[in-house]
JSON list of C-alpha atoms in Angstrom, two decimals:
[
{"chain": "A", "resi": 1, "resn": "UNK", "atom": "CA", "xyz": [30.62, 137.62, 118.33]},
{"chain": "A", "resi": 2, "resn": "UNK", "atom": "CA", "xyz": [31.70, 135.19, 115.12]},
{"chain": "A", "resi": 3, "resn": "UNK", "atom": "CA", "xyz": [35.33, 134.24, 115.90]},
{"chain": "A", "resi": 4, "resn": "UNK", "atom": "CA", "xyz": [37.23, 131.90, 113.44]},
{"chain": "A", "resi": 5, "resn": "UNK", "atom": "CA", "xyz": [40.25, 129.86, 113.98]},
{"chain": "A", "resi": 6, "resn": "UNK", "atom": "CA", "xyz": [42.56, 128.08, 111.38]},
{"chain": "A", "resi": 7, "resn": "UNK", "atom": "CA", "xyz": [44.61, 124.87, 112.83]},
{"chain": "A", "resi": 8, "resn": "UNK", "atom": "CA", "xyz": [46.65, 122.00, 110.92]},
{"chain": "A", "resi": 9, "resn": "UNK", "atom": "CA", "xyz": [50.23, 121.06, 110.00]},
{"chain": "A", "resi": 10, "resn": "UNK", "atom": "CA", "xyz": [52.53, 124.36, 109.65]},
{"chain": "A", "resi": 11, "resn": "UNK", "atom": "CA", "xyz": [55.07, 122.35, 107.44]},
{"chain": "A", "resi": 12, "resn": "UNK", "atom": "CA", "xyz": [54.24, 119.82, 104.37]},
{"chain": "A", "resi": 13, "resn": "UNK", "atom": "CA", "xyz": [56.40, 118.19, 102.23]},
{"chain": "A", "resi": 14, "resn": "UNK", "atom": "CA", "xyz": [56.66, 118.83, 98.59]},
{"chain": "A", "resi": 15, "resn": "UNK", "atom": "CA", "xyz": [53.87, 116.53, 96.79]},
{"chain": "A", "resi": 16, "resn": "UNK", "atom": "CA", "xyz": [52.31, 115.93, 100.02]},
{"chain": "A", "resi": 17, "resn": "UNK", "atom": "CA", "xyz": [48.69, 117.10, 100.69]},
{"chain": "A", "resi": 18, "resn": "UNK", "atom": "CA", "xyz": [48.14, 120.34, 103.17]},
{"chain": "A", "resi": 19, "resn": "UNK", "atom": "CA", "xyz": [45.49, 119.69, 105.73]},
{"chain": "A", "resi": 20, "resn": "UNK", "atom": "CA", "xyz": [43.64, 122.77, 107.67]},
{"chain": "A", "resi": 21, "resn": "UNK", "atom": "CA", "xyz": [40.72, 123.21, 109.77]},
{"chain": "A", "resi": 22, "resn": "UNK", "atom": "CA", "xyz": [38.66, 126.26, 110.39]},
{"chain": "A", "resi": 23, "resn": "UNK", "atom": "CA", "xyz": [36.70, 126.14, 113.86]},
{"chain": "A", "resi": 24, "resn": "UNK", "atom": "CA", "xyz": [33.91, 128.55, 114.13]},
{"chain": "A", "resi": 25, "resn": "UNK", "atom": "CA", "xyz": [32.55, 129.64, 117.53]},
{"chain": "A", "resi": 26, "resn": "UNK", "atom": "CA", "xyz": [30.09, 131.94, 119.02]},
{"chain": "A", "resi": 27, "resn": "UNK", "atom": "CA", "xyz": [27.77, 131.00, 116.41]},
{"chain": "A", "resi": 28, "resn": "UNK", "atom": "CA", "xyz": [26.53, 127.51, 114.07]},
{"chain": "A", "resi": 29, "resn": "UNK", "atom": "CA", "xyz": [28.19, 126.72, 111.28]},
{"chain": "A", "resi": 30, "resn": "UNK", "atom": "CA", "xyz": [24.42, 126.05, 109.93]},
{"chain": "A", "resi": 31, "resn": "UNK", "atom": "CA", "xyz": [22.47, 129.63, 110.11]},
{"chain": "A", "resi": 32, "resn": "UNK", "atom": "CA", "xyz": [22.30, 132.96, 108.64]},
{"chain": "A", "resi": 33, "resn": "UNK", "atom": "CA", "xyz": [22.65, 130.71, 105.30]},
{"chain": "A", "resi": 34, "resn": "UNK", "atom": "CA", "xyz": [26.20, 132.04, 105.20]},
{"chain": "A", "resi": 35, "resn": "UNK", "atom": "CA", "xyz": [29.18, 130.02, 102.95]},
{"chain": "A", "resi": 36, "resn": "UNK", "atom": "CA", "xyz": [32.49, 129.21, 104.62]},
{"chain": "A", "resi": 37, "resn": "UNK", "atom": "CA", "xyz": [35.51, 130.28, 102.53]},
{"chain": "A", "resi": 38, "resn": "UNK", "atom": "CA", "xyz": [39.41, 130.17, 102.40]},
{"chain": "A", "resi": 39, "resn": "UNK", "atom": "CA", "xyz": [41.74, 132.23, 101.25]},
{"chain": "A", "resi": 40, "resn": "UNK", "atom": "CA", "xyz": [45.68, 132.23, 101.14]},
{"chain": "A", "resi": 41, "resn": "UNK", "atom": "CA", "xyz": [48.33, 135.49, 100.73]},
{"chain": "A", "resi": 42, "resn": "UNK", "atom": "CA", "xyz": [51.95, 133.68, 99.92]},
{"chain": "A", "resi": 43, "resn": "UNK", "atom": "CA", "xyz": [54.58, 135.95, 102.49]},
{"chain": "A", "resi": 44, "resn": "UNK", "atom": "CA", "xyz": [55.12, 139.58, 100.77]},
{"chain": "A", "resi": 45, "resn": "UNK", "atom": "CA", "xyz": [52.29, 139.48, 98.14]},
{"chain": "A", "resi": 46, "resn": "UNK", "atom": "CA", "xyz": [48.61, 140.05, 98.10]},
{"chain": "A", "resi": 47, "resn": "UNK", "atom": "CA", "xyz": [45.80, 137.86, 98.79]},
{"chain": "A", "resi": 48, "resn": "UNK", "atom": "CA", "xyz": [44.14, 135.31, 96.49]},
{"chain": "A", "resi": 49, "resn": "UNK", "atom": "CA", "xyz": [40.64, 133.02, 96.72]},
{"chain": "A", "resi": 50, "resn": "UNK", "atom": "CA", "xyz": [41.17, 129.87, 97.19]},
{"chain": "A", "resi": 51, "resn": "UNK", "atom": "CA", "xyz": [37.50, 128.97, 97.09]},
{"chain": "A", "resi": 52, "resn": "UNK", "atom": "CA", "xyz": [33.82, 128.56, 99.06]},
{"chain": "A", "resi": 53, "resn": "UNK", "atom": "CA", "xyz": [31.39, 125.89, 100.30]},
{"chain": "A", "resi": 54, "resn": "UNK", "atom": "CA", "xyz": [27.93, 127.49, 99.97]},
{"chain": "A", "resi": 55, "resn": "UNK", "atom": "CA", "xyz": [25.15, 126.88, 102.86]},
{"chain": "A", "resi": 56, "resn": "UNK", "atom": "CA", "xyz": [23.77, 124.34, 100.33]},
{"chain": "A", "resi": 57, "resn": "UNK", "atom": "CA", "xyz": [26.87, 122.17, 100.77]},
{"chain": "A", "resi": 58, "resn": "UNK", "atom": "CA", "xyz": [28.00, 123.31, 96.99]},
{"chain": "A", "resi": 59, "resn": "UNK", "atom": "CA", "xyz": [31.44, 124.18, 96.42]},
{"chain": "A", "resi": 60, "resn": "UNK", "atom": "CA", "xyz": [32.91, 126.73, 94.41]},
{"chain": "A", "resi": 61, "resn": "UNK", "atom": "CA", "xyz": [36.71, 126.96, 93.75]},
{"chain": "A", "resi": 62, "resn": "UNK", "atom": "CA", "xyz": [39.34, 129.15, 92.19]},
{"chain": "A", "resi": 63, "resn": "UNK", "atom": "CA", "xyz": [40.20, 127.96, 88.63]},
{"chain": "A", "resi": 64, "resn": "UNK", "atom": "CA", "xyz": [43.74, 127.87, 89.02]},
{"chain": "A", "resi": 65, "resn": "UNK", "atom": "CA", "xyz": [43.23, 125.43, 92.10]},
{"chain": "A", "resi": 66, "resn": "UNK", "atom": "CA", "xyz": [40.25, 123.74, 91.19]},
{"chain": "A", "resi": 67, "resn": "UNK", "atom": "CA", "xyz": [41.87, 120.61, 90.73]},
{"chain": "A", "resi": 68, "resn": "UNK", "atom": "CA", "xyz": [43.76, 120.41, 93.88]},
{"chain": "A", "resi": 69, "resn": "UNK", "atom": "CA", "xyz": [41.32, 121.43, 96.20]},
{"chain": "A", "resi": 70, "resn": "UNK", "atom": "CA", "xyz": [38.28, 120.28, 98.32]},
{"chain": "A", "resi": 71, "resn": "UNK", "atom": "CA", "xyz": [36.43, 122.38, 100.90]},
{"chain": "A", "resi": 72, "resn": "UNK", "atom": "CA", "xyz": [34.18, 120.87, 103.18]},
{"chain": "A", "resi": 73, "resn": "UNK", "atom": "CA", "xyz": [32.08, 120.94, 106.21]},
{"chain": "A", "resi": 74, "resn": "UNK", "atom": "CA", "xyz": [31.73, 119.35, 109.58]},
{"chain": "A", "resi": 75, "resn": "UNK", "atom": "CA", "xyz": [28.29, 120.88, 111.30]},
{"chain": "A", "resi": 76, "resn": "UNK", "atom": "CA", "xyz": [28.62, 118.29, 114.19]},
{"chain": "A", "resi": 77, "resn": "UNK", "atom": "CA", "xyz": [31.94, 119.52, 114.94]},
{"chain": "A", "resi": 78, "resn": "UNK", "atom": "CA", "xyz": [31.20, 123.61, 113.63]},
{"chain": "A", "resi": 79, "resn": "UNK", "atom": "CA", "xyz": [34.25, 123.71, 111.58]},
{"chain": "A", "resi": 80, "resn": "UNK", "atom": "CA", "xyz": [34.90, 123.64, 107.95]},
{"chain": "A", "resi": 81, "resn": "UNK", "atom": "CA", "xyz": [38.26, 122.25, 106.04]},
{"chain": "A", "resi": 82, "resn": "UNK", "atom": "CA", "xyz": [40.61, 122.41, 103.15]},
{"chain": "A", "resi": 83, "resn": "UNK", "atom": "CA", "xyz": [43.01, 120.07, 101.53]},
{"chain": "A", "resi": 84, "resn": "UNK", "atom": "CA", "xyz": [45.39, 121.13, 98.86]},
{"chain": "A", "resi": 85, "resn": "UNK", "atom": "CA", "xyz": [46.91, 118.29, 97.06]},
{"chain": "A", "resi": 86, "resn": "UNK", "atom": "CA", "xyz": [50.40, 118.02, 95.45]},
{"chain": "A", "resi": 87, "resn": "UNK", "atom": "CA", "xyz": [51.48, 120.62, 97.23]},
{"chain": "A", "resi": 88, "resn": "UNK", "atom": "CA", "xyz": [55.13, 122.86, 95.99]},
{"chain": "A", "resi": 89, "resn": "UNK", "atom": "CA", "xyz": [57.01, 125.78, 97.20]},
{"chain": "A", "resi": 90, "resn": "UNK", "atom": "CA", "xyz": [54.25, 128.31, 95.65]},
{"chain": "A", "resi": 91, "resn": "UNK", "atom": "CA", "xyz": [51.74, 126.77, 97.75]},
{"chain": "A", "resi": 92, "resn": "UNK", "atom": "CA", "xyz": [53.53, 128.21, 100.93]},
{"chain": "A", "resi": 93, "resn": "UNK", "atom": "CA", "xyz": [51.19, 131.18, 102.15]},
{"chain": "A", "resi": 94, "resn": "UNK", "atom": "CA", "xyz": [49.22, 132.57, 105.41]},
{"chain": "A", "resi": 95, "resn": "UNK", "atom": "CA", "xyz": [46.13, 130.50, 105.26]},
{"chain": "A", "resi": 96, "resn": "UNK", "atom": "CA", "xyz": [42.63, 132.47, 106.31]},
{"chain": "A", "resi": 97, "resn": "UNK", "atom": "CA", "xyz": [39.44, 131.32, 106.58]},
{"chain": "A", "resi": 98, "resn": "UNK", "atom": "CA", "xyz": [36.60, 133.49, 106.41]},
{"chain": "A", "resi": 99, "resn": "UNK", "atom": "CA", "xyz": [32.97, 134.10, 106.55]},
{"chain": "A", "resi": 100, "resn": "UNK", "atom": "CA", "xyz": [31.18, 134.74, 103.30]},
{"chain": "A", "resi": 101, "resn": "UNK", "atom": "CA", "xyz": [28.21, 136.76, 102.74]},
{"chain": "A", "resi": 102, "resn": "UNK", "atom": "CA", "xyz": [26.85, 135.59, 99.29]},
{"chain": "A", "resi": 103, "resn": "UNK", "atom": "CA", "xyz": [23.50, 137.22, 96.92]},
{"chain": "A", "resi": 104, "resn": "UNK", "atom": "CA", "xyz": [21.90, 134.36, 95.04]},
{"chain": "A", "resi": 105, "resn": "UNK", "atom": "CA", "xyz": [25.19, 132.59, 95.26]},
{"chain": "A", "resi": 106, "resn": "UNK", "atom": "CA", "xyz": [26.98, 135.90, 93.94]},
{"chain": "A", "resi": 107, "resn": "UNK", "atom": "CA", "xyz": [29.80, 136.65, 96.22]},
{"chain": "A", "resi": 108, "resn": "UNK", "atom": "CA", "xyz": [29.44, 139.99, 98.57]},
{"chain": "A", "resi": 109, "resn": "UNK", "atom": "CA", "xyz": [31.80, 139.84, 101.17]},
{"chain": "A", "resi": 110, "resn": "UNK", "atom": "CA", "xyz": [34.48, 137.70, 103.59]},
{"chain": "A", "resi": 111, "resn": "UNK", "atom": "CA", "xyz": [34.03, 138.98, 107.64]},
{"chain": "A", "resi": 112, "resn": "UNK", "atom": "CA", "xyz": [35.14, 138.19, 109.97]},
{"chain": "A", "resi": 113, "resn": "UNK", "atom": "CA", "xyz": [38.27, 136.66, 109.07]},
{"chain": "A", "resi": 114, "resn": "UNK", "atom": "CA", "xyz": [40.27, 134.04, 110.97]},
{"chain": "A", "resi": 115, "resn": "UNK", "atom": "CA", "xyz": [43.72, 135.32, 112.67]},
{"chain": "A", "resi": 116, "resn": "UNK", "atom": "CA", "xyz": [45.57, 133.44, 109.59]},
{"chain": "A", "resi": 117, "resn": "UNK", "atom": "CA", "xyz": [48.37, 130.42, 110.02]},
{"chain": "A", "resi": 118, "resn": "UNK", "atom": "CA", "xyz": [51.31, 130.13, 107.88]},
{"chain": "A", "resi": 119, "resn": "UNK", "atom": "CA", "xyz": [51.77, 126.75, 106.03]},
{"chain": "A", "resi": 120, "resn": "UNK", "atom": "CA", "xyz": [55.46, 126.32, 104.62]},
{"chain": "A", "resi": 121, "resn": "UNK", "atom": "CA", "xyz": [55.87, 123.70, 101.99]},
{"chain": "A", "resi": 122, "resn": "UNK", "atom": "CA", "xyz": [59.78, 122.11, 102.05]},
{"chain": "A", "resi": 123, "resn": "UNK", "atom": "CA", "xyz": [61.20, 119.31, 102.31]},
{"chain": "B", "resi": 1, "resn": "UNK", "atom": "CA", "xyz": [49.60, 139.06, 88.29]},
{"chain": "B", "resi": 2, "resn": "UNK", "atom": "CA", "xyz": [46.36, 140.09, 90.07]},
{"chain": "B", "resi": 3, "resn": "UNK", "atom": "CA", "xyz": [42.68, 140.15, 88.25]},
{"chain": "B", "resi": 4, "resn": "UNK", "atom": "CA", "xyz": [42.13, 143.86, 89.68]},
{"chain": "B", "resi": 5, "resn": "UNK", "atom": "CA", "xyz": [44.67, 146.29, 89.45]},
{"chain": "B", "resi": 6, "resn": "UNK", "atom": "CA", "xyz": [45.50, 148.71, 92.23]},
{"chain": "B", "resi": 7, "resn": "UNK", "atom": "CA", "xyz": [48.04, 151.25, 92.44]},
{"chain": "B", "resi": 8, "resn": "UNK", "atom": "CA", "xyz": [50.84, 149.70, 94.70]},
{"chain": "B", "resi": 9, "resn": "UNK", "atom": "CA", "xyz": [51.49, 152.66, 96.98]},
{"chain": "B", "resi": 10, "resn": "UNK", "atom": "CA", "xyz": [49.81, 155.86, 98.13]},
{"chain": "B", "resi": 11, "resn": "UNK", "atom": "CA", "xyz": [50.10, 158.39, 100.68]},
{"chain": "B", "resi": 12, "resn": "UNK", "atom": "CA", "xyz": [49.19, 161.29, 102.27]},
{"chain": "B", "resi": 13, "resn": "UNK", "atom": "CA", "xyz": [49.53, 163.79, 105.47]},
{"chain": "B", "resi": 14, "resn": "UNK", "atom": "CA", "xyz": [47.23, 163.43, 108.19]},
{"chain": "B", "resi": 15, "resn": "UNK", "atom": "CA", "xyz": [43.95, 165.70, 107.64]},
{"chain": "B", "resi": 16, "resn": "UNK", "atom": "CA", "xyz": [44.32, 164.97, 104.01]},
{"chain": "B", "resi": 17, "resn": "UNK", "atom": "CA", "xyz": [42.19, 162.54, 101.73]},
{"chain": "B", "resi": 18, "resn": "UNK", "atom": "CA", "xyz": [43.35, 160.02, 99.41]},
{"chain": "B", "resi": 19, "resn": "UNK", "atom": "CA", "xyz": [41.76, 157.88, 96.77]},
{"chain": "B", "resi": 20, "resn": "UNK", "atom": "CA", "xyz": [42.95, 153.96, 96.20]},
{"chain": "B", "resi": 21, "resn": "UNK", "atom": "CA", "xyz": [41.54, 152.97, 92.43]},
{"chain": "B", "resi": 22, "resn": "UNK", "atom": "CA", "xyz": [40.79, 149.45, 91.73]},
{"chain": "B", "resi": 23, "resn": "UNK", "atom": "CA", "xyz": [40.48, 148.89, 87.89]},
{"chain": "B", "resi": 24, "resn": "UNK", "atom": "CA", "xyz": [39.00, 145.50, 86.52]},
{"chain": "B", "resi": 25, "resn": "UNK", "atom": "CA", "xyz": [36.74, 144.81, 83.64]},
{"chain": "B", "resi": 26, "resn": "UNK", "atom": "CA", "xyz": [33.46, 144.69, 82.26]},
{"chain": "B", "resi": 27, "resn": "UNK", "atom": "CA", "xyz": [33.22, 140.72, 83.34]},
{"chain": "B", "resi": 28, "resn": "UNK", "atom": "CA", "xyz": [33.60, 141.92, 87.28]},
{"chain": "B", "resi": 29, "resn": "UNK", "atom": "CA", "xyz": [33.81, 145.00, 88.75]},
{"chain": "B", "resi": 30, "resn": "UNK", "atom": "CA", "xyz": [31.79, 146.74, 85.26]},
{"chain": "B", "resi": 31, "resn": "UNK", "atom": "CA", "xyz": [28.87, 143.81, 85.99]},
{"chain": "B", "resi": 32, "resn": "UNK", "atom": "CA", "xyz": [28.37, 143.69, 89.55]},
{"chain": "B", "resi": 33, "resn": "UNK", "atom": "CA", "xyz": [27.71, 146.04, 92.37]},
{"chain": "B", "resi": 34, "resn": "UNK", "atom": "CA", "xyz": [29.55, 143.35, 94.38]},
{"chain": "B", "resi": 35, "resn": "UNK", "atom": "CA", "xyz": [32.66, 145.01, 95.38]},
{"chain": "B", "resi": 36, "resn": "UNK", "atom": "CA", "xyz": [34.34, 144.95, 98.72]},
{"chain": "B", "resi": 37, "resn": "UNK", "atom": "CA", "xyz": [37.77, 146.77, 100.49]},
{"chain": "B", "resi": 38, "resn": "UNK", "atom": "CA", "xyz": [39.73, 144.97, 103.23]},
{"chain": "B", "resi": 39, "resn": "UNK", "atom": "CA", "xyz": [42.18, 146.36, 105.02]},
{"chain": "B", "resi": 40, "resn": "UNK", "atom": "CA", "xyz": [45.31, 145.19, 106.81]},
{"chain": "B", "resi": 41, "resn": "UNK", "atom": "CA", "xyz": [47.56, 146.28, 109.06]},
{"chain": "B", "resi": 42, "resn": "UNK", "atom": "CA", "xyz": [51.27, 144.34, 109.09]},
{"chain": "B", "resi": 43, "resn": "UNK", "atom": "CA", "xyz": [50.72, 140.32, 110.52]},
{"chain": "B", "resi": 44, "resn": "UNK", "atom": "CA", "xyz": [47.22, 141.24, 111.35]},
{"chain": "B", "resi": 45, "resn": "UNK", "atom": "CA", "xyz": [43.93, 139.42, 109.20]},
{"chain": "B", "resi": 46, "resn": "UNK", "atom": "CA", "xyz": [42.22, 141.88, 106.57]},
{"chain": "B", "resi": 47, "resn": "UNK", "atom": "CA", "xyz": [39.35, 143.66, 107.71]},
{"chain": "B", "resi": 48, "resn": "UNK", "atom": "CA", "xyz": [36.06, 144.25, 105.48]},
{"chain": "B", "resi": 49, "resn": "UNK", "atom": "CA", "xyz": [35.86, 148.27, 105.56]},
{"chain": "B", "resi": 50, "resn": "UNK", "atom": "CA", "xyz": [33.45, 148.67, 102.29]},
{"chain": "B", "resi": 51, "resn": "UNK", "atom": "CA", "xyz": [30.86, 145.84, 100.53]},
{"chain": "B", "resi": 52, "resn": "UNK", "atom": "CA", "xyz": [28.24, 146.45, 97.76]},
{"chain": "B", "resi": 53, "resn": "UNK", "atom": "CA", "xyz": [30.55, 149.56, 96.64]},
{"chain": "B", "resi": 54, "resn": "UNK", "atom": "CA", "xyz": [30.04, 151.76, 99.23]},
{"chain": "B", "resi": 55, "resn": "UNK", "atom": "CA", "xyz": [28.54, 149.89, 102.15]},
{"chain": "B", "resi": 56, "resn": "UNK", "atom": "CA", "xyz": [30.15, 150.37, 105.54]},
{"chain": "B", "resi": 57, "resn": "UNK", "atom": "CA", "xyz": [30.04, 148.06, 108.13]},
{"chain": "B", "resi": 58, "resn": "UNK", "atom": "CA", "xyz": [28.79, 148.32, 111.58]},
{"chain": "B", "resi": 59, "resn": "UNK", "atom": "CA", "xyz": [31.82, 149.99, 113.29]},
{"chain": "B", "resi": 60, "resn": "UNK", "atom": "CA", "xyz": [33.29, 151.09, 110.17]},
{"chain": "B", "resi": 61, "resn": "UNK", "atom": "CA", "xyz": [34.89, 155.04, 110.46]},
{"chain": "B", "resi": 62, "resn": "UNK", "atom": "CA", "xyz": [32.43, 157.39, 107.98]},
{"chain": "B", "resi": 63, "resn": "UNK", "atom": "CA", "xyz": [36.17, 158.58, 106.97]},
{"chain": "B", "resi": 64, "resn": "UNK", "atom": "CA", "xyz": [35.60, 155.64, 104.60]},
{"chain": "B", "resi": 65, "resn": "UNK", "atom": "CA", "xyz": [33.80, 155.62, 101.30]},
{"chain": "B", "resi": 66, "resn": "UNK", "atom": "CA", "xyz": [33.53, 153.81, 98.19]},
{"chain": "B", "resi": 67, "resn": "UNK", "atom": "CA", "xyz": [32.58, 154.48, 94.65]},
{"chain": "B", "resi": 68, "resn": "UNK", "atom": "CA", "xyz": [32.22, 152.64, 90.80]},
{"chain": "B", "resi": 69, "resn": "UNK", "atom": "CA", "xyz": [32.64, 154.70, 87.56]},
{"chain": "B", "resi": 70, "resn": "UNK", "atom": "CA", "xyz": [32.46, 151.60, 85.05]},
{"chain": "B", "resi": 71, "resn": "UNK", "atom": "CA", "xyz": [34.96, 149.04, 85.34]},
{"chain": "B", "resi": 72, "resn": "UNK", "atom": "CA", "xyz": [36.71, 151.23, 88.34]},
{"chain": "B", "resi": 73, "resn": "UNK", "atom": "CA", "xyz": [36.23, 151.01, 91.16]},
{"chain": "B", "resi": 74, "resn": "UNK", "atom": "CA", "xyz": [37.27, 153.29, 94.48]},
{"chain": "B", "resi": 75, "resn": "UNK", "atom": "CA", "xyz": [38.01, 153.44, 98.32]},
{"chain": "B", "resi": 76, "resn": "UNK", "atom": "CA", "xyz": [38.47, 157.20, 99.23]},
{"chain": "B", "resi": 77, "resn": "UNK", "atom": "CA", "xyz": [39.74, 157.98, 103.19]},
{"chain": "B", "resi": 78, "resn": "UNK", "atom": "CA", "xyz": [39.13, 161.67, 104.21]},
{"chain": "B", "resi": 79, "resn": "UNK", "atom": "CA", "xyz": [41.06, 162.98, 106.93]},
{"chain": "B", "resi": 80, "resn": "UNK", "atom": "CA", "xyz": [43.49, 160.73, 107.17]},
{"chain": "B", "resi": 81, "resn": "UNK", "atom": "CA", "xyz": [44.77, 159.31, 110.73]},
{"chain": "B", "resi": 82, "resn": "UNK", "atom": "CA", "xyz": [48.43, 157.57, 111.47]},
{"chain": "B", "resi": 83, "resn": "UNK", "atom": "CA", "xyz": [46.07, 154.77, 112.56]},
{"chain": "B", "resi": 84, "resn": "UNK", "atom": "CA", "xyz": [45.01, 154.18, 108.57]},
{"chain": "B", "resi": 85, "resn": "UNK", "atom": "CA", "xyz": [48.25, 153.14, 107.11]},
{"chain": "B", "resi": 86, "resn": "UNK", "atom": "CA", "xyz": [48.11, 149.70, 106.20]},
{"chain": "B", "resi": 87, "resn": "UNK", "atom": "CA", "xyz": [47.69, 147.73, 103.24]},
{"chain": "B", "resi": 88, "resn": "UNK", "atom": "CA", "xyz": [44.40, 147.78, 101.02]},
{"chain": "B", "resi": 89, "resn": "UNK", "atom": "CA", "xyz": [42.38, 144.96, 99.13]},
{"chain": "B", "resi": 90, "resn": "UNK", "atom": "CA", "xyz": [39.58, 145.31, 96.73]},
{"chain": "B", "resi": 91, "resn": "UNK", "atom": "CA", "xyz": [37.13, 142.78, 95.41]},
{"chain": "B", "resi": 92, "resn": "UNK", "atom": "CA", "xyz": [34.72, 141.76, 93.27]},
{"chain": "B", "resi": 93, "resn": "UNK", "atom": "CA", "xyz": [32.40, 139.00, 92.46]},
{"chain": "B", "resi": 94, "resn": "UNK", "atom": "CA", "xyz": [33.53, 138.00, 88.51]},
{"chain": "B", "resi": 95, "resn": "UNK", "atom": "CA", "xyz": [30.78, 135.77, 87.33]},
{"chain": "B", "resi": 96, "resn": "UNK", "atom": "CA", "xyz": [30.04, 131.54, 87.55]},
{"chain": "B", "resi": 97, "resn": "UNK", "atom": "CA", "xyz": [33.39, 130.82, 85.97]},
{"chain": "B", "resi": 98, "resn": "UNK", "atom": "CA", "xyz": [36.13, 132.91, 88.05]},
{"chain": "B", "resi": 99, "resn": "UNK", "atom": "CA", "xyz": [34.23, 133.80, 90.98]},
{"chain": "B", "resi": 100, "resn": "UNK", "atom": "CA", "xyz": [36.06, 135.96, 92.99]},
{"chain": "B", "resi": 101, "resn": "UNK", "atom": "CA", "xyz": [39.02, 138.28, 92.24]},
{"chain": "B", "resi": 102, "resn": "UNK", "atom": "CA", "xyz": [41.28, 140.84, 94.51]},
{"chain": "B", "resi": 103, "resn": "UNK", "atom": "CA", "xyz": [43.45, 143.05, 93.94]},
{"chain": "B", "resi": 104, "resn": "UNK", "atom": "CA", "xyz": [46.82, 142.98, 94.12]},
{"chain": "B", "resi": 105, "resn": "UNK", "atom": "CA", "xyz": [46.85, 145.42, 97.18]},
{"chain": "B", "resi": 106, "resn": "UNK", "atom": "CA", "xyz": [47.98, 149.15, 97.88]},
{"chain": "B", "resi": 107, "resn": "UNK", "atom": "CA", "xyz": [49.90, 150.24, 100.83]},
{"chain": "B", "resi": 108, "resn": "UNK", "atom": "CA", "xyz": [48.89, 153.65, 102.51]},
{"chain": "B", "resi": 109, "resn": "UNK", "atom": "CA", "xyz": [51.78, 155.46, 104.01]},
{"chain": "B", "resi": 110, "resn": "UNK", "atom": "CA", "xyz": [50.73, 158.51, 106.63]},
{"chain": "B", "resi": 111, "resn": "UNK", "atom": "CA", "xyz": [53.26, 160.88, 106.04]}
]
């Protein structure tokens, strides 16, 4: 069974980048030609895509974020990543990681889903 | 403000049925048959319950179905269990530009 785990720094500093790591287990990283995704829900509010690194190594990022973030992959390791960069108080969320099924690079669905960690930005 | 709008509460006595809309546009859920429902219970991870529409899962109660009429989409739970309320997700793949777009999420109360 696909189990995925989120680990990094639970507090950043304002301006600072956020560092997080998703390692996957009970299966590679590299088959099924599945895409590795994260997304964030800030405390009390709803969820929102932060963006996907497809099989091919391509990424694909939310708009609003594109120029903060980078998603990438480890295969030696099985684990994929995210930085956020200038970081503020909006960035503070639950950060998931998730499995993407994907149809000619057309998003289907995210499962399983990591457990989540919670990343507070402050100083 | 979220890209797909959901109602932000529901509910409903157990037995009963209920219906969650998820309305977008013709640039996401009208254009693709790619929508999905999560759902998630309080400090817990969402959960994919519906994909393509109205795809279940493996392991996925039948009590759960899901429709599109146009740019709407819908999750509909029939005989609702205490065990359902939680908070719901939709969504949908929005094209090369946006990508992908939930919700902002409905919370199911069992009466």
């Amino acid at each position: 069974q696909l189990q995925l785990q989120e680990s990094g720094s639970g507090l950043v500093k304002p301006s600072q980048t956020l560092s997080l790591t998703c390692a996957v287990s009970g299966g590679s990283i590299s088959s099924g030609g599945y895409s590795w995704s994260w997304i964030r829900q800030p405390p009390g509010k709803g969820l929102e895509w932060i963006g996907y690194i497809y099989h091919s190594g391509s990424t694909y990022y939310n708009p609003s974020l594109k120029s903060r973030v980078t998603i990438s992959v480890d295969r030696s390791k099985n684990q994929f990543s995210l930085k956020l960069s200038s970081v503020t108080a909006a960035d503070t969320a639950v950060y998931y990681c998730a499995r993407v099924s994907s149809v000619f690079n057309e998003v289907n669905w995210f499962d399983p889903w990591g457990q989540g960690t919670l990343v507070t930005v402050s100083s | 403000q979220s890209a797909l709008t959901q109602p932000a509460s529901v509910s409903g006595s157990p037995g009963q049925s209920i219906t969650i809309s998820c309305t977008g546009t013709s640039s996401d859920v009208g254009s693709y048959n790619l929508v999905s429902w999560y759902q998630q219970h309080p400090g817990k991870a969402p959960k994919l319950m519906i994909y393509e529409v109205s795809k279940r899962p493996s392991g996925v109660s039948n009590r759960f179905s899901g429709s599109k009429s146009g740019n709407t989409a819908s999750l509909t739970i029939s005989g609702l269990q205490a065990e359902d309320e939680a908070d719901y997700y939709c969504c949908s793949y929005a094209g090369s530009s946006t990508y992908v777009v939930f919700g902002g999420g409905t919370k199911l109360t069992v009466l």
